[in-house]
Amino acid sequence: MSERAGTPFHCPFCGETDLWPHEAAHGSWECRGCLRAFQLKSLGQISRNHTSRATTKEAHA
Ligand SMILES: [Zn+2]
């Protein structure tokens, strides 16, 4: 997989912006605020049809 997530702007746990690359795993980051390590990863692409299904269904009803 060549798809890589970008640099996170803030920690998803505490909101701290003091983030550093985590050495243990590729694409992972560590927060110096709450001392957590976390990973950003893509789960693949979503379907546009799938996301708009609820609104189109409403329009036809
Ligand atoms: Zn944090």
PDB file of N, CA and C and ligand atoms in Angstrom:
ATOM      1  N   MET A   1       0.848  -1.203   0.000  1.00  0.00           N
ATOM      2  CA  MET A   1       0.000   0.000   0.000  1.00  0.00           C
ATOM      3  C   MET A   1       0.872   1.238   0.000  1.00  0.00           C
ATOM      4  N   SER A   2       0.661   2.099  -0.963  1.00  0.00           N
ATOM      5  CA  SER A   2       1.450   3.317  -1.018  1.00  0.00           C
ATOM      6  C   SER A   2       0.669   4.495  -0.444  1.00  0.00           C
ATOM      7  N   GLU A   3      -0.565   4.236  -0.059  1.00  0.00           N
ATOM      8  CA  GLU A   3      -1.407   5.320   0.443  1.00  0.00           C
ATOM      9  C   GLU A   3      -1.006   5.666   1.879  1.00  0.00           C
ATOM     10  N   ARG A   4      -0.582   6.904   2.070  1.00  0.00           N
ATOM     11  CA  ARG A   4      -0.143   7.303   3.401  1.00  0.00           C
ATOM     12  C   ARG A   4      -0.952   8.495   3.864  1.00  0.00           C
ATOM     13  N   ALA A   5      -1.322   8.458   5.102  1.00  0.00           N
ATOM     14  CA  ALA A   5      -2.024   9.597   5.673  1.00  0.00           C
ATOM     15  C   ALA A   5      -1.016  10.698   5.967  1.00  0.00           C
ATOM     16  N   GLY A   6      -1.452  11.919   5.955  1.00  0.00           N
ATOM     17  CA  GLY A   6      -0.557  13.037   6.205  1.00  0.00           C
ATOM     18  C   GLY A   6      -0.271  13.230   7.679  1.00  0.00           C
ATOM     19  N   THR A   7       0.389  14.327   7.956  1.00  0.00           N
ATOM     20  CA  THR A   7       0.723  14.657   9.328  1.00  0.00           C
ATOM     21  C   THR A   7      -0.512  15.124  10.080  1.00  0.00           C
ATOM     22  N   PRO A   8      -0.787  14.542  11.235  1.00  0.00           N
ATOM     23  CA  PRO A   8      -1.927  15.003  12.018  1.00  0.00           C
ATOM     24  C   PRO A   8      -1.643  16.379  12.611  1.00  0.00           C
ATOM     25  N   PHE A   9      -2.656  17.200  12.720  1.00  0.00           N
ATOM     26  CA  PHE A   9      -2.474  18.550  13.261  1.00  0.00           C
ATOM     27  C   PHE A   9      -2.545  18.580  14.783  1.00  0.00           C
ATOM     28  N   HIS A  10      -3.309  17.663  15.324  1.00  0.00           N
ATOM     29  CA  HIS A  10      -3.389  17.604  16.781  1.00  0.00           C
ATOM     30  C   HIS A  10      -3.715  16.189  17.239  1.00  0.00           C
ATOM     31  N   CYS A  11      -3.435  15.929  18.490  1.00  0.00           N
ATOM     32  CA  CYS A  11      -3.671  14.611  19.068  1.00  0.00           C
ATOM     33  C   CYS A  11      -5.179  14.343  19.148  1.00  0.00           C
ATOM     34  N   PRO A  12      -5.630  13.165  18.661  1.00  0.00           N
ATOM     35  CA  PRO A  12      -7.057  12.844  18.720  1.00  0.00           C
ATOM     36  C   PRO A  12      -7.537  12.550  20.139  1.00  0.00           C
ATOM     37  N   PHE A  13      -6.628  12.420  21.075  1.00  0.00           N
ATOM     38  CA  PHE A  13      -7.004  12.064  22.448  1.00  0.00           C
ATOM     39  C   PHE A  13      -7.071  13.284  23.362  1.00  0.00           C
ATOM     40  N   CYS A  14      -6.066  14.162  23.263  1.00  0.00           N
ATOM     41  CA  CYS A  14      -6.033  15.288  24.189  1.00  0.00           C
ATOM     42  C   CYS A  14      -6.026  16.640  23.470  1.00  0.00           C
ATOM     43  N   GLY A  15      -5.870  16.628  22.126  1.00  0.00           N
ATOM     44  CA  GLY A  15      -5.899  17.883  21.381  1.00  0.00           C
ATOM     45  C   GLY A  15      -4.566  18.602  21.346  1.00  0.00           C
ATOM     46  N   GLU A  16      -3.576  18.024  21.962  1.00  0.00           N
ATOM     47  CA  GLU A  16      -2.247  18.628  21.979  1.00  0.00           C
ATOM     48  C   GLU A  16      -1.656  18.649  20.569  1.00  0.00           C
ATOM     49  N   THR A  17      -0.886  19.694  20.248  1.00  0.00           N
ATOM     50  CA  THR A  17      -0.284  19.784  18.920  1.00  0.00           C
ATOM     51  C   THR A  17       1.195  19.406  18.925  1.00  0.00           C
ATOM     52  N   ASP A  18       1.684  18.972  20.063  1.00  0.00           N
ATOM     53  CA  ASP A  18       3.092  18.587  20.184  1.00  0.00           C
ATOM     54  C   ASP A  18       3.257  17.121  19.782  1.00  0.00           C
ATOM     55  N   LEU A  19       3.191  16.878  18.461  1.00  0.00           N
ATOM     56  CA  LEU A  19       3.238  15.515  17.945  1.00  0.00           C
ATOM     57  C   LEU A  19       4.565  15.223  17.262  1.00  0.00           C
ATOM     58  N   TRP A  20       5.039  14.032  17.442  1.00  0.00           N
ATOM     59  CA  TRP A  20       6.317  13.617  16.857  1.00  0.00           C
ATOM     60  C   TRP A  20       6.161  12.256  16.217  1.00  0.00           C
ATOM     61  N   PRO A  21       6.940  11.994  15.167  1.00  0.00           N
ATOM     62  CA  PRO A  21       6.895  10.650  14.578  1.00  0.00           C
ATOM     63  C   PRO A  21       7.298   9.593  15.606  1.00  0.00           C
ATOM     64  N   HIS A  22       6.538   8.529  15.627  1.00  0.00           N
ATOM     65  CA  HIS A  22       6.823   7.443  16.555  1.00  0.00           C
ATOM     66  C   HIS A  22       7.720   6.434  15.864  1.00  0.00           C
ATOM     67  N   GLU A  23       8.836   6.106  16.477  1.00  0.00           N
ATOM     68  CA  GLU A  23       9.839   5.281  15.804  1.00  0.00           C
ATOM     69  C   GLU A  23       9.405   3.833  15.640  1.00  0.00           C
ATOM     70  N   ALA A  24       8.575   3.357  16.526  1.00  0.00           N
ATOM     71  CA  ALA A  24       8.265   1.918  16.572  1.00  0.00           C
ATOM     72  C   ALA A  24       7.549   1.417  15.326  1.00  0.00           C
ATOM     73  N   ALA A  25       6.664   2.219  14.761  1.00  0.00           N
ATOM     74  CA  ALA A  25       5.894   1.753  13.617  1.00  0.00           C
ATOM     75  C   ALA A  25       5.790   2.849  12.569  1.00  0.00           C
ATOM     76  N   HIS A  26       5.816   2.460  11.315  1.00  0.00           N
ATOM     77  CA  HIS A  26       5.720   3.415  10.227  1.00  0.00           C
ATOM     78  C   HIS A  26       4.343   4.081  10.218  1.00  0.00           C
ATOM     79  N   GLY A  27       4.320   5.388  10.025  1.00  0.00           N
ATOM     80  CA  GLY A  27       3.053   6.109   9.968  1.00  0.00           C
ATOM     81  C   GLY A  27       2.401   6.304  11.323  1.00  0.00           C
ATOM     82  N   SER A  28       3.137   6.145  12.371  1.00  0.00           N
ATOM     83  CA  SER A  28       2.555   6.353  13.690  1.00  0.00           C
ATOM     84  C   SER A  28       3.176   7.584  14.347  1.00  0.00           C
ATOM     85  N   TRP A  29       2.461   8.119  15.281  1.00  0.00           N
ATOM     86  CA  TRP A  29       2.844   9.376  15.914  1.00  0.00           C
ATOM     87  C   TRP A  29       2.745   9.250  17.421  1.00  0.00           C
ATOM     88  N   GLU A  30       3.513  10.070  18.099  1.00  0.00           N
ATOM     89  CA  GLU A  30       3.393  10.085  19.551  1.00  0.00           C
ATOM     90  C   GLU A  30       3.108  11.498  20.016  1.00  0.00           C
ATOM     91  N   CYS A  31       2.270  11.580  21.017  1.00  0.00           N
ATOM     92  CA  CYS A  31       1.872  12.861  21.582  1.00  0.00           C
ATOM     93  C   CYS A  31       2.657  13.104  22.851  1.00  0.00           C
ATOM     94  N   ARG A  32       3.327  14.249  22.901  1.00  0.00           N
ATOM     95  CA  ARG A  32       4.121  14.566  24.087  1.00  0.00           C
ATOM     96  C   ARG A  32       3.237  15.135  25.188  1.00  0.00           C
ATOM     97  N   GLY A  33       1.983  15.435  24.843  1.00  0.00           N
ATOM     98  CA  GLY A  33       1.062  15.977  25.836  1.00  0.00           C
ATOM     99  C   GLY A  33       0.507  14.895  26.746  1.00  0.00           C
ATOM    100  N   CYS A  34      -0.019  13.820  26.143  1.00  0.00           N
ATOM    101  CA  CYS A  34      -0.636  12.760  26.951  1.00  0.00           C
ATOM    102  C   CYS A  34       0.164  11.462  26.869  1.00  0.00           C
ATOM    103  N   LEU A  35       1.300  11.513  26.166  1.00  0.00           N
ATOM    104  CA  LEU A  35       2.203  10.373  26.062  1.00  0.00           C
ATOM    105  C   LEU A  35       1.523   9.141  25.490  1.00  0.00           C
ATOM    106  N   ARG A  36       0.713   9.384  24.445  1.00  0.00           N
ATOM    107  CA  ARG A  36       0.092   8.268  23.741  1.00  0.00           C
ATOM    108  C   ARG A  36       0.733   8.139  22.357  1.00  0.00           C
ATOM    109  N   ALA A  37       0.791   6.922  21.875  1.00  0.00           N
ATOM    110  CA  ALA A  37       1.202   6.693  20.494  1.00  0.00           C
ATOM    111  C   ALA A  37      -0.025   6.245  19.729  1.00  0.00           C
ATOM    112  N   PHE A  38      -0.164   6.752  18.517  1.00  0.00           N
ATOM    113  CA  PHE A  38      -1.322   6.371  17.714  1.00  0.00           C
ATOM    114  C   PHE A  38      -0.941   6.301  16.255  1.00  0.00           C
ATOM    115  N   GLN A  39      -1.816   5.749  15.456  1.00  0.00           N
ATOM    116  CA  GLN A  39      -1.539   5.540  14.051  1.00  0.00           C
ATOM    117  C   GLN A  39      -2.650   6.137  13.207  1.00  0.00           C
ATOM    118  N   LEU A  40      -2.267   6.755  12.098  1.00  0.00           N
ATOM    119  CA  LEU A  40      -3.250   7.225  11.126  1.00  0.00           C
ATOM    120  C   LEU A  40      -3.229   6.270   9.959  1.00  0.00           C
ATOM    121  N   LYS A  41      -4.368   5.753   9.595  1.00  0.00           N
ATOM    122  CA  LYS A  41      -4.342   4.907   8.412  1.00  0.00           C
ATOM    123  C   LYS A  41      -5.621   5.020   7.618  1.00  0.00           C
ATOM    124  N   SER A  42      -5.448   4.915   6.314  1.00  0.00           N
ATOM    125  CA  SER A  42      -6.591   4.970   5.418  1.00  0.00           C
ATOM    126  C   SER A  42      -7.285   3.622   5.401  1.00  0.00           C
ATOM    127  N   LEU A  43      -8.604   3.638   5.417  1.00  0.00           N
ATOM    128  CA  LEU A  43      -9.371   2.401   5.331  1.00  0.00           C
ATOM    129  C   LEU A  43      -9.846   2.166   3.906  1.00  0.00           C
ATOM    130  N   GLY A  44      -9.320   2.939   2.971  1.00  0.00           N
ATOM    131  CA  GLY A  44      -9.715   2.807   1.574  1.00  0.00           C
ATOM    132  C   GLY A  44     -10.762   3.842   1.216  1.00  0.00           C
ATOM    133  N   GLN A  45     -11.156   3.827  -0.023  1.00  0.00           N
ATOM    134  CA  GLN A  45     -12.101   4.830  -0.485  1.00  0.00           C
ATOM    135  C   GLN A  45     -13.530   4.414  -0.204  1.00  0.00           C
ATOM    136  N   ILE A  46     -14.375   5.387  -0.006  1.00  0.00           N
ATOM    137  CA  ILE A  46     -15.793   5.124   0.196  1.00  0.00           C
ATOM    138  C   ILE A  46     -16.532   5.460  -1.084  1.00  0.00           C
ATOM    139  N   SER A  47     -17.713   4.906  -1.217  1.00  0.00           N
ATOM    140  CA  SER A  47     -18.503   5.147  -2.413  1.00  0.00           C
ATOM    141  C   SER A  47     -19.338   6.401  -2.257  1.00  0.00           C
ATOM    142  N   ARG A  48     -19.316   7.252  -3.276  1.00  0.00           N
ATOM    143  CA  ARG A  48     -20.107   8.479  -3.230  1.00  0.00           C
ATOM    144  C   ARG A  48     -21.600   8.154  -3.178  1.00  0.00           C
ATOM    145  N   ASN A  49     -22.011   7.124  -3.886  1.00  0.00           N
ATOM    146  CA  ASN A  49     -23.409   6.704  -3.888  1.00  0.00           C
ATOM    147  C   ASN A  49     -23.862   6.311  -2.484  1.00  0.00           C
ATOM    148  N   HIS A  50     -22.988   5.610  -1.828  1.00  0.00           N
ATOM    149  CA  HIS A  50     -23.335   5.120  -0.501  1.00  0.00           C
ATOM    150  C   HIS A  50     -23.577   6.280   0.470  1.00  0.00           C
ATOM    151  N   THR A  51     -22.739   7.319   0.387  1.00  0.00           N
ATOM    152  CA  THR A  51     -22.839   8.423   1.336  1.00  0.00           C
ATOM    153  C   THR A  51     -24.055   9.296   1.043  1.00  0.00           C
ATOM    154  N   SER A  52     -24.488   9.342  -0.212  1.00  0.00           N
ATOM    155  CA  SER A  52     -25.596  10.232  -0.559  1.00  0.00           C
ATOM    156  C   SER A  52     -26.934   9.485  -0.603  1.00  0.00           C
ATOM    157  N   ARG A  53     -26.926   8.192  -0.265  1.00  0.00           N
ATOM    158  CA  ARG A  53     -28.122   7.373  -0.374  1.00  0.00           C
ATOM    159  C   ARG A  53     -29.269   7.910   0.488  1.00  0.00           C
ATOM    160  N   ALA A  54     -28.929   8.310   1.695  1.00  0.00           N
ATOM    161  CA  ALA A  54     -29.957   8.766   2.620  1.00  0.00           C
ATOM    162  C   ALA A  54     -30.667  10.012   2.091  1.00  0.00           C
ATOM    163  N   THR A  55     -29.910  10.938   1.537  1.00  0.00           N
ATOM    164  CA  THR A  55     -30.513  12.196   1.064  1.00  0.00           C
ATOM    165  C   THR A  55     -31.319  11.992  -0.208  1.00  0.00           C
ATOM    166  N   THR A  56     -30.828  11.109  -1.128  1.00  0.00           N
ATOM    167  CA  THR A  56     -31.584  10.881  -2.366  1.00  0.00           C
ATOM    168  C   THR A  56     -32.881  10.143  -2.064  1.00  0.00           C
ATOM    169  N   LYS A  57     -32.839   9.240  -1.095  1.00  0.00           N
ATOM    170  CA  LYS A  57     -34.020   8.479  -0.710  1.00  0.00           C
ATOM    171  C   LYS A  57     -35.083   9.456  -0.182  1.00  0.00           C
ATOM    172  N   GLU A  58     -34.635  10.409   0.582  1.00  0.00           N
ATOM    173  CA  GLU A  58     -35.521  11.402   1.152  1.00  0.00           C
ATOM    174  C   GLU A  58     -36.197  12.245   0.054  1.00  0.00           C
ATOM    175  N   ALA A  59     -35.389  12.581  -0.967  1.00  0.00           N
ATOM    176  CA  ALA A  59     -35.880  13.425  -2.041  1.00  0.00           C
ATOM    177  C   ALA A  59     -36.964  12.731  -2.867  1.00  0.00           C
ATOM    178  N   HIS A  60     -36.849  11.391  -2.977  1.00  0.00           N
ATOM    179  CA  HIS A  60     -37.811  10.655  -3.779  1.00  0.00           C
ATOM    180  C   HIS A  60     -39.076  10.328  -3.008  1.00  0.00           C
ATOM    181  N   ALA A  61     -39.017  10.367  -1.701  1.00  0.00           N
ATOM    182  CA  ALA A  61     -40.155   9.949  -0.871  1.00  0.00           C
ATOM    183  C   ALA A  61     -41.294  10.970  -0.891  1.00  0.00           C
TER     184      ALA A  61
HETATM  185 ZN    ZN B   1      -2.355  13.653  23.354  1.00  0.00          ZN
END
